[in-house]
Coordinates of C-alpha atoms in Angstrom, one line a residue:
M1 CA 130.0 181.7 -18.9
Y2 CA 128.9 179.9 -15.7
R3 CA 125.6 180.0 -14.5
K4 CA 125.1 179.4 -10.4
T5 CA 122.8 176.4 -9.8
C6 CA 120.0 177.3 -7.1
Q7 CA 120.3 175.1 -4.2
N8 CA 117.0 173.8 -3.2
K9 CA 117.0 171.9 0.1
E10 CA 113.6 170.3 0.1
L11 CA 113.3 166.9 -1.6
P12 CA 111.9 166.3 -4.6
E13 CA 108.8 164.5 -5.1
I14 CA 109.7 161.3 -7.0
G15 CA 107.4 158.8 -7.8
L16 CA 109.0 155.2 -7.0
Y17 CA 106.5 152.6 -7.3
F18 CA 106.7 149.3 -8.9
A19 CA 103.6 149.3 -10.8
G20 CA 104.8 149.9 -14.7
R21 CA 107.8 151.5 -13.1
L22 CA 110.7 149.3 -13.2
N23 CA 112.5 148.2 -16.2
P24 CA 111.7 144.3 -16.7
E25 CA 115.4 143.9 -18.3
N26 CA 117.2 144.8 -15.3
R27 CA 119.3 141.7 -13.9
W28 CA 117.7 142.0 -10.4
V29 CA 114.0 141.8 -12.0
K30 CA 115.3 138.6 -14.3
M31 CA 116.9 137.2 -11.1
A32 CA 114.2 137.0 -9.0
D33 CA 112.2 135.0 -11.5
L34 CA 114.9 132.5 -11.8
V35 CA 115.2 131.7 -7.9
P36 CA 112.6 128.9 -6.8
W37 CA 112.0 130.6 -3.6
E38 CA 109.7 128.3 -2.1
E39 CA 112.3 125.2 -2.4
V40 CA 113.6 126.4 1.1
E41 CA 111.0 127.8 2.5
S42 CA 110.0 124.5 4.6
E43 CA 113.7 124.4 6.0
Y44 CA 113.9 127.9 6.5
A45 CA 110.3 127.8 8.5
R46 CA 111.3 125.1 10.9
H47 CA 113.4 127.3 13.1
F48 CA 110.3 129.3 14.1
K49 CA 107.4 128.2 16.6
S50 CA 104.4 127.0 15.1
H51 CA 101.8 128.7 17.2
G52 CA 100.4 131.9 16.3
R53 CA 102.0 134.1 19.0
G54 CA 105.0 136.3 18.8
E55 CA 106.2 138.7 16.1
V56 CA 106.0 137.2 12.3
A57 CA 109.3 136.6 11.0
L58 CA 110.7 137.9 8.2
N59 CA 110.0 135.5 5.0
V60 CA 112.5 133.0 3.3
R61 CA 112.7 135.5 0.1
I62 CA 114.1 138.4 2.5
A63 CA 116.5 136.1 3.8
L64 CA 117.8 134.3 0.8
G65 CA 117.8 137.5 -1.4
A66 CA 119.6 139.6 1.1
L67 CA 122.7 136.9 0.9
L68 CA 122.5 136.8 -2.5
I69 CA 122.6 140.2 -2.5
K70 CA 126.0 140.2 -0.5
E71 CA 127.6 137.7 -2.5
I72 CA 127.1 139.3 -5.7
L73 CA 128.1 142.8 -5.1
G74 CA 130.4 142.0 -2.8
L75 CA 129.0 144.1 0.7
S76 CA 129.4 143.4 4.0
D77 CA 126.2 143.2 6.2
R78 CA 125.6 146.8 6.6
E79 CA 126.2 147.7 3.2
V80 CA 123.7 145.3 1.9
V81 CA 121.1 147.1 4.3
E82 CA 121.9 150.6 2.7
S83 CA 122.1 149.3 -0.9
V84 CA 118.4 147.9 -0.2
I85 CA 117.4 151.2 1.1
E86 CA 118.8 153.3 -1.8
N87 CA 118.1 150.4 -4.9
P88 CA 114.2 149.6 -5.5
Y89 CA 115.2 146.9 -7.7
L90 CA 116.9 145.3 -5.3
Q91 CA 113.5 145.9 -2.8
Y92 CA 111.6 144.2 -5.6
F93 CA 114.2 141.1 -5.7
L94 CA 113.3 140.9 -1.9
G95 CA 109.4 140.7 -2.6
F96 CA 108.1 144.1 -2.0
K97 CA 105.4 145.3 -3.2
S98 CA 106.4 148.9 -3.0
F99 CA 109.5 151.0 -2.5
Q100 CA 110.2 152.0 1.0
T101 CA 112.8 154.4 2.7
K102 CA 113.2 152.8 6.0
A103 CA 115.5 149.7 6.7
P104 CA 113.4 146.3 6.3
F105 CA 115.9 144.7 8.8
S106 CA 119.3 145.1 10.8
A107 CA 122.7 144.1 9.6
S108 CA 122.9 141.6 12.7
L109 CA 119.8 139.8 11.5
L110 CA 122.0 138.2 8.5
T111 CA 123.8 136.2 10.8
H112 CA 120.8 134.8 11.7
F113 CA 120.0 134.1 7.9
R114 CA 123.3 132.2 7.6
K115 CA 122.3 130.1 10.6
R116 CA 118.9 129.6 9.2
L117 CA 119.9 128.4 5.7
P118 CA 123.0 125.8 6.2
R119 CA 124.8 124.6 3.8
E120 CA 123.3 121.4 3.0
V121 CA 120.2 123.7 1.9
V122 CA 121.9 125.9 0.1
M123 CA 123.7 123.4 -2.0
S124 CA 120.5 121.6 -2.5
L125 CA 118.6 124.9 -4.2
N126 CA 122.0 125.1 -6.1
D127 CA 120.9 121.5 -7.3
K128 CA 117.2 122.8 -8.4
I129 CA 118.9 126.0 -10.0
I130 CA 121.0 123.9 -12.2
E131 CA 118.2 121.5 -13.4
L132 CA 115.9 124.7 -14.1
A133 CA 118.7 126.2 -15.9
Q134 CA 119.8 123.3 -17.9
N135 CA 116.0 122.6 -18.9
S136 CA 115.6 126.3 -19.8
M137 CA 118.0 126.4 -22.5
R138 CA 116.9 123.3 -24.2
P139 CA 114.5 123.9 -27.2
E140 CA 111.2 123.1 -26.7
D141 CA 111.1 120.3 -30.0
D142 CA 114.0 118.5 -28.5
P143 CA 113.4 115.3 -26.2
P144 CA 114.7 115.4 -22.8
P145 CA 118.5 114.3 -22.6
D146 CA 119.6 111.4 -20.8
G147 CA 116.5 109.1 -21.3
G148 CA 114.4 112.0 -19.6
G149 CA 116.4 111.2 -16.1
V150 CA 115.9 108.1 -15.8
P151 CA 116.6 107.0 -12.4
P152 CA 119.8 103.9 -12.7
E153 CA 117.8 101.3 -11.0
H154 CA 114.8 101.7 -13.7
S155 CA 117.2 101.8 -16.1
N156 CA 119.3 99.1 -18.4
S157 CA 122.8 100.0 -17.4
S158 CA 124.3 97.9 -19.9
E159 CA 122.7 100.0 -23.3
E160 CA 123.4 103.3 -21.8
E161 CA 125.9 104.9 -23.2
N162 CA 128.4 107.3 -21.9
S163 CA 127.8 110.9 -22.4
G164 CA 128.9 114.1 -20.9
T165 CA 131.9 115.7 -19.7
I166 CA 132.8 116.4 -16.1
L167 CA 135.6 119.0 -14.8
M168 CA 136.8 118.5 -11.5
D169 CA 139.5 120.4 -9.2
A170 CA 140.1 121.6 -5.6
T171 CA 140.4 124.6 -3.8
C172 CA 140.7 126.4 -0.4
A173 CA 138.4 129.4 0.9
P174 CA 140.5 131.4 3.0
A175 CA 139.3 132.5 6.5
D176 CA 139.3 136.2 7.4
I177 CA 142.2 135.4 9.9
R178 CA 145.7 137.2 11.2
Y179 CA 148.5 135.1 9.3
P180 CA 149.4 132.6 12.5
T181 CA 152.5 132.4 14.0
D182 CA 152.9 130.5 17.6
L183 CA 154.2 133.3 19.6
N184 CA 151.2 135.5 18.5
L185 CA 148.9 132.9 19.4
V186 CA 150.6 131.8 22.8
N187 CA 150.9 135.4 23.6
E188 CA 147.2 135.9 22.7
A189 CA 146.0 132.8 24.7
R190 CA 148.2 134.1 27.8
E191 CA 146.5 137.3 27.6
L192 CA 142.8 135.9 27.1
T193 CA 143.8 133.7 30.2
E194 CA 144.4 136.9 32.8
T195 CA 140.8 138.3 31.3
V196 CA 139.3 135.1 32.4
I197 CA 141.1 135.4 35.9
D198 CA 139.8 139.1 36.3
K199 CA 136.2 138.1 35.2
L200 CA 136.1 135.2 38.1
R201 CA 137.9 137.2 40.5
G202 CA 135.1 139.6 39.8
Q203 CA 131.9 136.9 39.6
C204 CA 133.8 135.5 43.4
G205 CA 133.9 139.0 44.8
D206 CA 137.5 137.6 45.7
R207 CA 139.1 140.3 48.0
N208 CA 142.6 138.3 47.9
P209 CA 145.6 139.7 46.1
R210 CA 145.5 139.6 42.5
P211 CA 147.4 136.3 41.3
R212 CA 151.0 137.1 40.3
T213 CA 150.4 136.5 36.5
K214 CA 153.7 138.6 35.5
R215 CA 151.7 140.7 33.0
E216 CA 154.1 143.3 32.6
I217 CA 157.0 141.0 32.5
C218 CA 155.1 138.5 29.8
R219 CA 154.5 141.3 27.6
K220 CA 158.1 142.8 27.4
R221 CA 159.6 139.4 26.4
Y222 CA 156.9 139.2 23.6
L223 CA 157.9 142.5 22.4
E224 CA 161.5 142.0 22.6
I225 CA 160.6 138.7 20.0
I226 CA 158.1 140.9 17.9
K227 CA 159.9 143.9 17.5
H228 CA 163.0 142.3 16.3
P229 CA 161.9 139.6 13.6
K230 CA 165.1 138.9 12.7
C231 CA 166.4 137.3 16.3
G232 CA 167.6 133.9 16.4
V233 CA 165.5 130.6 16.6
S234 CA 167.3 130.4 20.4
K235 CA 165.5 133.7 21.4
R236 CA 162.1 132.7 20.0
R237 CA 162.5 129.0 21.7
R238 CA 162.9 131.0 25.1
A239 CA 160.4 133.5 25.2
L240 CA 157.9 130.6 23.7
R241 CA 158.8 128.6 26.3
F242 CA 158.5 131.6 28.9
L243 CA 154.8 132.3 27.8
L244 CA 153.7 128.8 28.0
N245 CA 154.9 128.4 31.5
A246 CA 152.9 131.9 32.0
I247 CA 149.8 130.1 30.6
R248 CA 150.6 126.8 32.7
R249 CA 150.6 129.0 35.9
N250 CA 147.0 130.8 34.6
L251 CA 145.3 128.0 34.1
E252 CA 146.6 126.8 37.9
F253 CA 145.3 130.0 39.1
I254 CA 141.8 129.5 37.1
A255 CA 141.5 125.9 38.5
K256 CA 141.5 127.2 42.1
L257 CA 139.0 129.9 41.0
R258 CA 136.5 127.6 39.3
D259 CA 136.6 125.1 42.4
R260 CA 136.0 128.6 44.7
C261 CA 133.2 130.1 42.1
G262 CA 131.2 126.8 41.0
N263 CA 129.7 127.4 37.7
I264 CA 131.1 129.5 35.5
P265 CA 129.6 130.8 31.9
Q266 CA 129.7 128.7 29.1
I267 CA 131.5 130.6 26.7
I268 CA 134.2 130.9 29.4
A269 CA 134.2 127.3 29.7
E270 CA 135.0 126.9 26.0
Q271 CA 137.5 129.1 25.7
L272 CA 139.6 127.3 28.8
I273 CA 139.1 124.1 26.8
L274 CA 140.6 125.6 23.8
I275 CA 143.3 127.3 25.6
R276 CA 144.1 124.2 27.0
N277 CA 144.4 122.1 23.7
L278 CA 146.5 125.2 22.3
Y279 CA 149.1 124.9 25.4
D280 CA 149.5 121.3 24.8
Q281 CA 149.8 121.4 21.1
Q282 CA 152.2 124.2 21.2
R283 CA 154.3 122.2 24.4
T284 CA 154.4 119.3 22.4
M285 CA 155.9 121.1 19.3
L286 CA 158.4 123.0 21.4
D287 CA 159.4 119.6 23.6
N288 CA 159.7 117.7 20.1
H289 CA 161.4 120.3 18.0
S290 CA 158.2 119.8 15.4
R291 CA 156.6 122.3 13.4
R292 CA 153.8 119.8 12.7
I293 CA 150.7 118.5 14.6
D294 CA 147.3 116.9 13.9
E295 CA 144.3 119.4 14.3
R296 CA 146.7 122.1 14.4
I297 CA 144.9 125.3 16.3
V298 CA 145.9 128.6 14.2
S299 CA 143.2 131.0 15.9
L300 CA 141.8 131.6 18.6
H301 CA 138.5 133.3 17.4
Q302 CA 138.0 130.5 14.5
P303 CA 139.3 127.1 15.9
H304 CA 137.7 125.4 13.6
V305 CA 140.3 126.8 10.7
R306 CA 143.4 124.4 9.8
P307 CA 146.3 124.8 7.5
I308 CA 145.5 123.8 3.9
V309 CA 149.0 122.9 2.3
R310 CA 148.4 123.9 -1.3
G311 CA 151.8 124.9 -2.9
K312 CA 150.9 127.5 -4.9
A313 CA 153.0 130.1 -5.7
G314 CA 152.8 133.2 -3.2
H315 CA 150.4 131.0 -1.1
E316 CA 151.8 127.5 -0.1
T317 CA 150.0 127.3 2.9
E318 CA 146.1 128.8 2.7
F319 CA 144.1 128.8 6.2
G320 CA 140.6 128.0 5.7
A321 CA 138.2 125.0 4.1
K322 CA 139.1 122.9 1.6
L323 CA 136.5 121.8 -1.1
T324 CA 136.3 119.8 -4.3
V325 CA 133.9 121.4 -7.1
S326 CA 132.7 119.6 -10.4
L327 CA 131.7 121.8 -13.4
E328 CA 129.1 120.5 -15.7
N329 CA 128.4 122.6 -18.8
G330 CA 129.5 125.9 -17.2
Y331 CA 127.3 125.2 -14.0
A332 CA 129.4 124.4 -10.7
R333 CA 128.6 121.9 -7.6
I334 CA 130.6 121.6 -4.2
E335 CA 131.3 118.0 -3.8
R336 CA 133.0 118.1 -0.9
L337 CA 133.7 120.6 1.8
S338 CA 136.1 119.9 4.7
W339 CA 138.1 122.1 7.3
N340 CA 140.6 119.4 7.6
A341 CA 143.4 118.7 4.5
Y342 CA 142.4 115.6 2.4
N343 CA 143.5 114.1 -1.0
E344 CA 141.1 115.5 -3.6
G345 CA 142.0 112.4 -5.7
G346 CA 139.7 110.2 -3.5
D347 CA 136.6 112.0 -4.8
L348 CA 136.5 111.2 -8.5
Q349 CA 134.5 107.8 -7.7
M350 CA 132.3 109.5 -5.8
I351 CA 131.7 112.5 -8.4
C352 CA 131.1 109.9 -11.2
E353 CA 128.7 108.0 -9.2
R354 CA 126.9 111.2 -8.2
Y355 CA 126.7 112.2 -11.6
R356 CA 125.4 108.7 -12.9
A357 CA 122.5 108.9 -10.2
R358 CA 121.5 112.1 -11.7
T359 CA 121.5 111.3 -15.5
G360 CA 121.2 107.6 -15.5
H361 CA 124.5 106.9 -17.1
Y362 CA 128.5 107.5 -16.4
P363 CA 130.1 110.7 -17.9
E364 CA 132.1 110.4 -21.3
A365 CA 134.9 112.2 -20.1
V366 CA 136.6 113.3 -16.7
L367 CA 138.9 116.5 -16.8
A368 CA 141.1 116.8 -13.7
D369 CA 144.8 117.1 -13.0
K370 CA 147.4 114.7 -12.2
L371 CA 146.4 114.2 -8.6
F372 CA 142.9 112.5 -9.8
R373 CA 144.9 110.3 -12.2
N374 CA 146.0 107.4 -9.9
R375 CA 146.0 104.0 -10.2
E376 CA 142.6 103.4 -8.7
N377 CA 140.9 106.0 -10.5
L378 CA 142.3 104.6 -13.7
R379 CA 141.2 101.2 -13.1
Y380 CA 137.9 102.8 -12.2
C381 CA 137.6 104.6 -15.2
A382 CA 138.7 101.9 -17.6
G383 CA 136.3 99.6 -15.7
H384 CA 133.2 101.7 -17.1
G385 CA 134.6 103.6 -20.2
I386 CA 135.2 106.9 -19.0
R387 CA 138.1 108.7 -20.5
L388 CA 140.6 110.4 -17.7
S389 CA 142.7 113.1 -19.0
G390 CA 146.1 113.6 -18.7
P391 CA 149.4 112.2 -19.4
R392 CA 149.9 108.1 -18.9
L393 CA 151.5 106.9 -15.7
G394 CA 155.1 105.4 -16.0
R395 CA 157.9 106.6 -18.1
P396 CA 157.2 109.2 -21.2
A397 CA 156.6 107.2 -24.5
K398 CA 159.3 107.4 -26.9
I399 CA 157.2 107.8 -29.6
V400 CA 154.0 109.7 -28.8
N401 CA 150.5 109.6 -31.1
P402 CA 149.6 112.9 -32.6
E403 CA 146.0 112.4 -31.7
F404 CA 146.7 111.7 -28.2
L405 CA 149.0 115.0 -27.8
K406 CA 145.9 117.1 -29.6
Q407 CA 143.6 115.5 -27.1
Q408 CA 145.5 116.5 -24.5
L409 CA 145.7 119.6 -25.6
A410 CA 142.1 120.0 -26.2
D411 CA 141.5 118.8 -22.7
N412 CA 143.8 121.1 -20.9
S413 CA 142.1 124.2 -22.7
A414 CA 138.5 122.8 -21.8
R415 CA 140.0 122.5 -18.4
N416 CA 140.7 126.4 -17.8
A417 CA 137.0 126.7 -17.0
I418 CA 137.0 125.7 -13.8
E419 CA 140.1 127.2 -13.2
G420 CA 137.9 130.0 -14.5
K421 CA 135.1 129.5 -11.7
F422 CA 137.4 129.5 -9.1
G423 CA 138.7 133.1 -10.2
Q424 CA 135.3 134.5 -10.5
C425 CA 134.3 133.6 -7.6
K426 CA 137.4 134.7 -5.4
R427 CA 137.9 137.8 -7.4
R428 CA 134.2 139.1 -7.4
L429 CA 131.9 137.0 -5.5
G430 CA 134.0 136.8 -1.9
L431 CA 135.2 133.7 -1.7
G432 CA 138.8 134.7 -1.8
R433 CA 138.6 135.8 1.9
V434 CA 135.5 134.5 3.9
M435 CA 134.6 137.4 6.4
A436 CA 132.0 135.0 8.3
R437 CA 133.3 133.9 11.8
R438 CA 131.4 130.8 12.8
R439 CA 131.8 127.5 11.1
D440 CA 128.2 127.1 10.0
C441 CA 128.0 130.7 9.1
S442 CA 131.3 130.3 7.1
E443 CA 130.0 127.0 5.1
T444 CA 126.7 129.0 4.2
V445 CA 128.6 131.9 2.4
I446 CA 130.9 129.3 0.8
A447 CA 127.5 127.5 -0.7
M448 CA 125.9 131.0 -1.4
T449 CA 129.2 131.9 -3.3
F450 CA 128.6 129.2 -5.9
L451 CA 124.7 129.3 -6.2
A452 CA 125.4 133.0 -6.8
A453 CA 127.5 132.4 -9.8
N454 CA 125.4 129.6 -11.1
L455 CA 122.8 132.4 -11.1
I456 CA 125.0 135.0 -12.9
R457 CA 125.7 132.2 -15.5
W458 CA 122.0 131.3 -16.1
L459 CA 121.3 134.9 -16.7
W460 CA 124.2 135.2 -19.4
N461 CA 123.0 131.7 -20.9
M462 CA 119.4 133.0 -21.6
E463 CA 120.8 136.6 -23.0
T464 CA 123.6 134.6 -25.5
F465 CA 120.6 131.8 -26.1
W466 CA 118.3 134.2 -27.5
L467 CA 120.9 136.3 -29.0
F468 CA 122.0 133.0 -31.3
R469 CA 118.4 132.1 -31.8
F470 CA 117.2 135.1 -33.6
R471 CA 119.9 137.4 -34.2
P472 CA 122.1 137.1 -37.3
L473 CA 126.0 136.3 -36.5
F474 CA 128.6 137.4 -39.2
F475 CA 131.4 135.2 -39.1
M476 CA 134.9 136.4 -40.1
G477 CA 136.6 133.5 -40.3
R478 CA 136.4 130.8 -37.6
E479 CA 135.2 133.2 -34.5
P480 CA 131.8 134.5 -34.6
L481 CA 131.5 138.3 -34.3
I482 CA 129.1 139.1 -31.6
M483 CA 127.4 142.4 -32.1
P484 CA 127.7 144.7 -28.9
F485 CA 124.0 145.4 -28.1
F486 CA 123.2 141.5 -26.9
Q487 CA 122.7 143.0 -23.7
N488 CA 119.8 144.8 -24.8
A489 CA 118.4 141.2 -26.8
A490 CA 114.9 140.7 -26.4

């Protein structure tokens, strides 16, 4: 039997107020207590005028919280606003005292939030969260580690013993751009110069005949190659040279129009500089029969993006920012971020010195891949008593110590943690494709990704900490059997 349900179009009266109604075990309620919002408030407030005139800006908790929601849930800017409207827990995380059905901010404001919270501010907040997380997991009766965090200049370095382990590796954060090819870039630049010509003619009120840019012919030559990808190299080079000549001709027309019009908008001037640089690079590579050049432009909309050769399976070359990350006790730090390719092997000494500045001593072991194991780093680690993982340089020994093989296997197993951190950030937290277009906004998104990953790690550590401290464990052999209800552990 089936009974038809009466459809009532009136909305029911449901009380959604924060006073005693929210679940205190919800992850957003817990995370709101973990984030030190006041740490970045001064840096955020400096972007606004100090006098009392004008509309009151949204506070730093809304700005930082919205960016964290975006990265943790993997949403777009518009979806963040819709989720905040629908979810009372997200509104509590942003600091609201009662539930509201209107949008607290527009989606376009998230771009301004990223501008007001640069990567340096987010990285300093990340360091603060790591410090708070490590202190919260330490029992109250245990003394502070590392001599209470004594700075190295006030401690006796000869008596300090190395302790701790650092995992380090490099990765690339790909930007959201179309795969670049020379022909597509040159054709896009040609179309952009034609658009600039039309704008300048309209600005000057030019009534002369339009310059002969040969738009239809250039478009036809471009489509002849792009629709037949298996054409020969010589045909591609002839089409590329034809389009480059069209760009040169268009730039000459634009120069004459600039002399006639005088001042032009700043955005058009920046576009012309970018097109001129792209033209010079492509002309140089075409004349020299080369496929490599310094500071190569691969996107007209994101000119800061550079090709990063990684040699990974399926992704030999990635286009985005390269970053070196260190992992300590499960918490990640961005040690270096650059849009140009670099050798990450030179970052080992810098990371070890930063570790000593934080803790007062050098690490006991550094787990890294073979790129970090060069002669300079080996001498540095030997001089400071640091064990650097990996095989010895030179020819393999005929007789290998079994203890060395056992240690090497343990290091390789432990180093999987940083690869897993990269997988979490790329698959779950948006590092696999950075959707921001501005350079500063992209750097903020990358830093916010690791901040979100550390917050998630802190929440997980809190749950497992109380589980292992107050819940019984049942052992089968060597592996602990964790009960499935640890998510609800008090």
